[in-house]
Amino acid sequence: MPGSTPAYATHRSWGERLRLFGPALVRFVRSKPLGAVGGLIVIVMFLVAVFAPWLAPYSPEEFIDGGSARLHPPSWDYPMGTDNLGRDILSRVIYGAQLSMLVGLLSTLFGTGLGALVALFSTYAGGRWDLIVQRLMDILWSFPSLIIAVVIIAVLGRSTSNLVVAIGIVVIPSTARVVRSTVLAVKETEYVQAARAAGASHLRIIFRHVAPNCVAPYIVIATASLGGAIITEASLSFLGLGVPPPAPSWGRDLFGSAQKFAELAPWMPIMPGIAISVTVYGFNLFGDAIRDLLDPRLRGSR
Amino acid sequence: MWVYIIKRLLLGVVTIYGVATLVFFLMRVVPGDPALIALSEPGRDARVSEQMVDAMRVRLGFARVEVGLNRDAFENRSGLDELEAALQALDGEAVLNSVNSGAPLNVGGTILKPKQVRATVHRIPLLTQYLEWMWNSTRFEFGNSLKVNRPVVDEWMRFFPVTASIVILAAGMTLIAGLPIGIISAIRQDRFADYLGRIVSIAGLSLPSFWVALLIILGMVIWFGWLPPLEYVPVWEAPLQSLQQMFFPAFAVAFAQIGVIARMTRSSMLEVLREDYVTTAWSKGLAESTVVTRHALKNAFLPVLTVFGLQFGFAIGGLVVVERAFNLPGLGNFLVDSVVFRDYNSIQATLFATAIFVTAANLLVDLAYAWFNPRIRYT
């Protein structure tokens, strides 16, 4: 809508954005090589999760040759070996990526989204609302994260959607804290006061003037939370509180029978463990780079 | 300073009662009837009668027993008032159980037949339940564990020493390893030692603690033929052996924390090392060790301390999985067992108690912060 766009606005068309994306990517890779490696790991893991049915040589729950191919060490036929029931570990690791990525992403979106929205409104409203929400966050914060996730699963029962809720709730207070400090700073700026004087409604001020300022810290905290969410999912599965078997899950696959057979078949616990570590490592490196880029306070300090 | 301490203490109390409230409602939003769910778990009697559900409601604190004498069943009706009073002084749950099972009841020397006793179960209104729960948690009364039918607090005391010793060891390791790694990373920024330190610290963040625990166990099993000890040795019986047992679990818990503390120390030191007073210290010709420890570290330590306190809760989370991996009889293992068994009383108590620990730890850190930071101490 060229007619309604003010002359001072710097709107870019999507084509222009796409053209700017290439050089920006090159700059990112040059300045943050570790972050680029992390980003690559993240992308690869997402692709693995999405294309799991095409990538996995076997079905994750299939007992190969009627279950006779048990405890094979890694070989050309079974690159990560087979487990005590004769299932291909590579296929289980590939399908396990689906659960990790899905739960990690959804729970982070749920938790950070809810935390950000609550903080946005309560801090903007200020006074009593701010105080109540802050106390609530203190209370949530005082539960050890994994313990509250464990108890929520105990209360709601084991299922993928309950995992998302349990893991998401854990990141609400940290997101709320970060968003709150931004809103506090923005709330008193002159342009917000100007908007108010011009008669803008509270909703308009929140979404047009305050929220855009929270985007950068929100992205920082969301990317930083992803790795932790994946670890929490794996930990819950490890404790036997994740999705029920026989569905593949990295956290459960490296414990239980994997530990019993560890001496005979060390690849059973090691392969899913490596998958978790590499994925979380990638997310952490990527999150670090994003933070360095978006958080001006820390820019250049590391 | 005192005003600050009192304010923080009051806030802590508010938080803990908030925690208690949250725990209360968490246990009451269980979809379905918690008493039924608790009874229907495997390992308990398959047939669930109305009587059993009522008894379970009493044990969970959802209902109470009203006891009285069935006066029609008595031939001699004198002195019944005293007898009734004595009966009502007994534990309602025990009376209900003996009435349900048809066992005779001994009330102050008088043996009563089950049909002479009347025990009815009444639902407690939600508000009364809530007030009772708040009052009971103030006194650390959490009822009996549904699994072993002993007071939850007694169970707690059995598991507490293991958890406490791992936490203390892990906290010590975190500071001893995390601070030096961070400091060296900062003063040798972008050199080999720094890269090494950063790789170690981000590895700490990326390796889940159960994975570290499992790698340790795997390594020990494969190379030394060692197995995790089945029998736990308390500290006071064999300190050295206990330390041996606790070292690796504590390391698995501390590993992630070392990474966090090292990163925080590094960035905090880097900020401080650019301050004017550090440049002044250098130009005075002070030794590097003096500048780093006396001038820089002293100021860089404060944010590290805050993070250390905040990390306490995460460390406890790591503890749950590490205790599971090493098969240690600690509170984490107790919690997971309680969850698997739907032992609501134990879950409630554990949740409440860990929240108190975390709140207390944060409080201590805040007070230490105030102590180290003159800007807070003198206001």
XYZ file of C-alpha atoms in Angstrom, chain A residues 42-267:
226
model
C 20.162 -27.310 14.130
C 19.124 -27.294 10.455
C 20.455 -30.813 9.869
C 18.597 -32.113 12.924
C 15.356 -30.526 11.745
C 15.808 -32.044 8.291
C 16.521 -35.443 9.859
C 13.352 -35.143 11.927
C 11.196 -34.087 8.963
C 12.588 -36.658 6.528
C 12.955 -39.480 9.059
C 10.731 -41.926 7.120
C 12.937 -41.545 4.027
C 16.277 -41.512 5.855
C 15.822 -44.402 8.266
C 16.842 -47.759 6.776
C 14.376 -49.651 8.998
C 11.249 -48.931 10.945
C 12.221 -47.855 14.504
C 10.057 -50.522 16.093
C 10.893 -53.316 13.655
C 12.590 -56.434 15.020
C 15.001 -57.161 12.179
C 14.818 -60.766 10.882
C 12.186 -61.539 13.470
C 14.433 -60.270 16.247
C 17.414 -62.493 15.478
C 19.754 -59.604 14.610
C 20.436 -58.746 18.231
C 23.332 -56.715 19.655
C 25.160 -56.342 16.339
C 28.079 -53.949 16.689
C 28.135 -50.998 14.284
C 28.744 -52.254 10.739
C 27.857 -51.341 7.136
C 24.482 -53.009 7.537
C 23.729 -51.371 10.856
C 25.816 -48.170 11.096
C 25.001 -47.723 14.792
C 24.517 -51.377 15.631
C 21.362 -53.069 16.854
C 19.872 -53.278 20.332
C 18.979 -56.217 22.546
C 15.651 -56.685 20.762
C 17.183 -56.612 17.308
C 16.111 -53.102 16.374
C 18.293 -50.862 14.210
C 19.701 -48.139 16.476
C 20.349 -45.698 13.595
C 16.656 -45.816 12.684
C 15.686 -45.262 16.302
C 18.063 -42.313 16.588
C 16.673 -40.802 13.370
C 13.067 -41.186 14.500
C 14.043 -40.032 17.998
C 14.983 -36.680 16.423
C 11.295 -36.197 15.594
C 10.244 -36.348 19.213
C 13.151 -34.232 20.463
C 12.661 -31.509 17.857
C 8.885 -31.477 18.161
C 8.750 -31.384 21.927
C 11.736 -29.014 22.182
C 10.265 -26.530 19.710
C 6.645 -26.656 20.852
C 7.454 -26.462 24.554
C 9.789 -23.519 24.005
C 7.164 -21.733 21.923
C 4.493 -22.459 24.518
C 6.576 -21.484 27.554
C 8.362 -18.442 26.166
C 5.213 -17.285 24.387
C 3.099 -17.472 27.508
C 5.836 -15.950 29.676
C 6.363 -13.086 27.223
C 2.656 -12.309 26.848
C 2.035 -12.352 30.594
C 5.059 -10.155 31.274
C 4.142 -7.781 28.441
C 0.675 -7.093 29.801
C 1.424 -7.191 33.538
C 4.484 -4.968 33.307
C 2.696 -2.526 31.041
C -0.227 -2.407 33.468
C 2.252 -2.022 36.328
C 1.341 -1.608 39.979
C -0.635 -4.436 41.506
C -0.636 -6.625 38.369
C 3.098 -6.394 38.025
C 3.553 -7.306 41.673
C 1.228 -10.308 41.530
C 2.833 -11.695 38.389
C 6.296 -11.155 39.823
C 5.393 -13.109 42.963
C 3.896 -15.870 40.812
C 7.104 -16.040 38.809
C 9.144 -16.182 42.021
C 7.044 -19.131 43.108
C 7.470 -20.951 39.801
C 11.150 -20.082 39.849
C 11.627 -21.680 43.247
C 10.758 -25.133 41.910
C 13.733 -26.945 40.450
C 12.908 -27.104 36.758
C 13.119 -30.836 36.257
C 11.216 -31.521 39.462
C 8.261 -29.393 38.434
C 8.248 -31.079 35.038
C 8.275 -34.497 36.737
C 5.365 -33.555 38.987
C 3.312 -32.069 36.149
C 3.736 -35.315 34.229
C 2.708 -37.175 37.395
C -0.450 -35.098 37.624
C -1.422 -34.936 33.954
C -0.156 -38.337 32.812
C 2.314 -39.357 30.140
C 1.700 -38.026 26.638
C 3.439 -35.848 24.089
C 1.166 -32.848 24.683
C 1.644 -33.102 28.452
C 5.408 -33.188 27.879
C 5.098 -29.923 25.967
C 3.160 -28.329 28.833
C 5.480 -29.670 31.544
C 8.672 -28.553 29.789
C 7.151 -25.265 28.652
C 6.104 -24.169 32.131
C 9.724 -24.365 33.235
C 10.839 -21.546 30.911
C 7.966 -19.157 31.729
C 9.671 -17.309 34.615
C 12.989 -16.693 32.877
C 11.239 -15.345 29.783
C 8.943 -13.188 31.887
C 11.950 -11.734 33.688
C 13.753 -10.797 30.492
C 10.681 -9.336 28.807
C 9.746 -7.424 31.952
C 13.051 -5.589 32.106
C 12.643 -4.529 28.467
C 9.053 -3.381 28.943
C 10.029 -1.417 32.052
C 12.629 0.464 30.036
C 10.417 1.056 27.000
C 7.293 2.016 28.941
C 8.703 5.356 30.039
C 10.247 6.388 26.725
C 9.113 9.527 24.988
C 7.669 7.793 21.972
C 5.365 5.734 24.168
C 4.274 8.866 25.977
C 3.798 10.548 22.625
C 1.651 7.670 21.426
C -0.404 7.895 24.591
C -0.797 11.659 24.193
C -1.895 11.105 20.602
C -4.718 8.976 21.978
C -3.494 5.519 21.042
C -5.261 2.715 22.869
C -3.341 0.599 25.369
C -3.547 -2.434 23.090
C -2.140 -0.441 20.203
C 0.706 0.878 22.351
C 1.517 -2.611 23.625
C 1.581 -4.265 20.228
C 2.872 -1.438 18.023
C 5.369 0.258 20.319
C 6.315 -1.947 23.257
C 6.230 -5.460 21.829
C 8.572 -4.796 18.871
C 11.255 -3.793 21.376
C 10.872 -7.139 23.099
C 11.436 -9.153 19.955
C 15.232 -9.199 20.195
C 15.449 -10.252 23.862
C 12.625 -12.720 23.208
C 14.522 -14.382 20.371
C 17.625 -14.519 22.570
C 15.862 -16.219 25.452
C 13.865 -18.533 23.167
C 16.928 -19.829 21.322
C 18.768 -20.145 24.610
C 15.864 -22.179 26.042
C 15.724 -24.668 23.171
C 18.765 -26.666 24.242
C 17.498 -26.859 27.796
C 14.058 -27.986 26.603
C 15.613 -30.839 24.627
C 17.655 -31.861 27.686
C 14.535 -31.769 29.880
C 12.628 -33.955 27.417
C 15.512 -36.422 27.343
C 15.739 -36.369 31.145
C 12.025 -37.079 31.522
C 12.266 -39.950 29.050
C 15.334 -41.176 30.909
C 13.300 -41.269 34.124
C 10.603 -43.261 32.344
C 8.187 -40.306 32.302
C 8.388 -39.475 28.599
C 6.358 -40.962 25.760
C 5.572 -44.604 26.489
C 7.643 -47.357 24.787
C 8.182 -48.722 22.174
C 8.226 -45.267 20.504
C 11.857 -44.196 20.014
C 13.153 -41.517 22.351
C 16.817 -40.631 22.863
C 16.477 -40.208 26.597
C 14.891 -43.586 27.220
C 16.930 -45.482 24.652
C 20.172 -44.811 26.484
C 18.927 -46.102 29.816
C 17.133 -49.194 31.038
C 18.085 -52.164 28.919
C 20.828 -50.078 27.293
C 22.549 -49.850 30.664
C 22.059 -53.549 31.355
C 23.762 -54.408 28.082
C 26.337 -51.617 28.323
C 29.261 -53.964 28.848
C 28.266 -56.218 25.938
C 27.024 -53.503 23.625
C 28.306 -50.052 24.613
C 26.897 -48.622 21.362
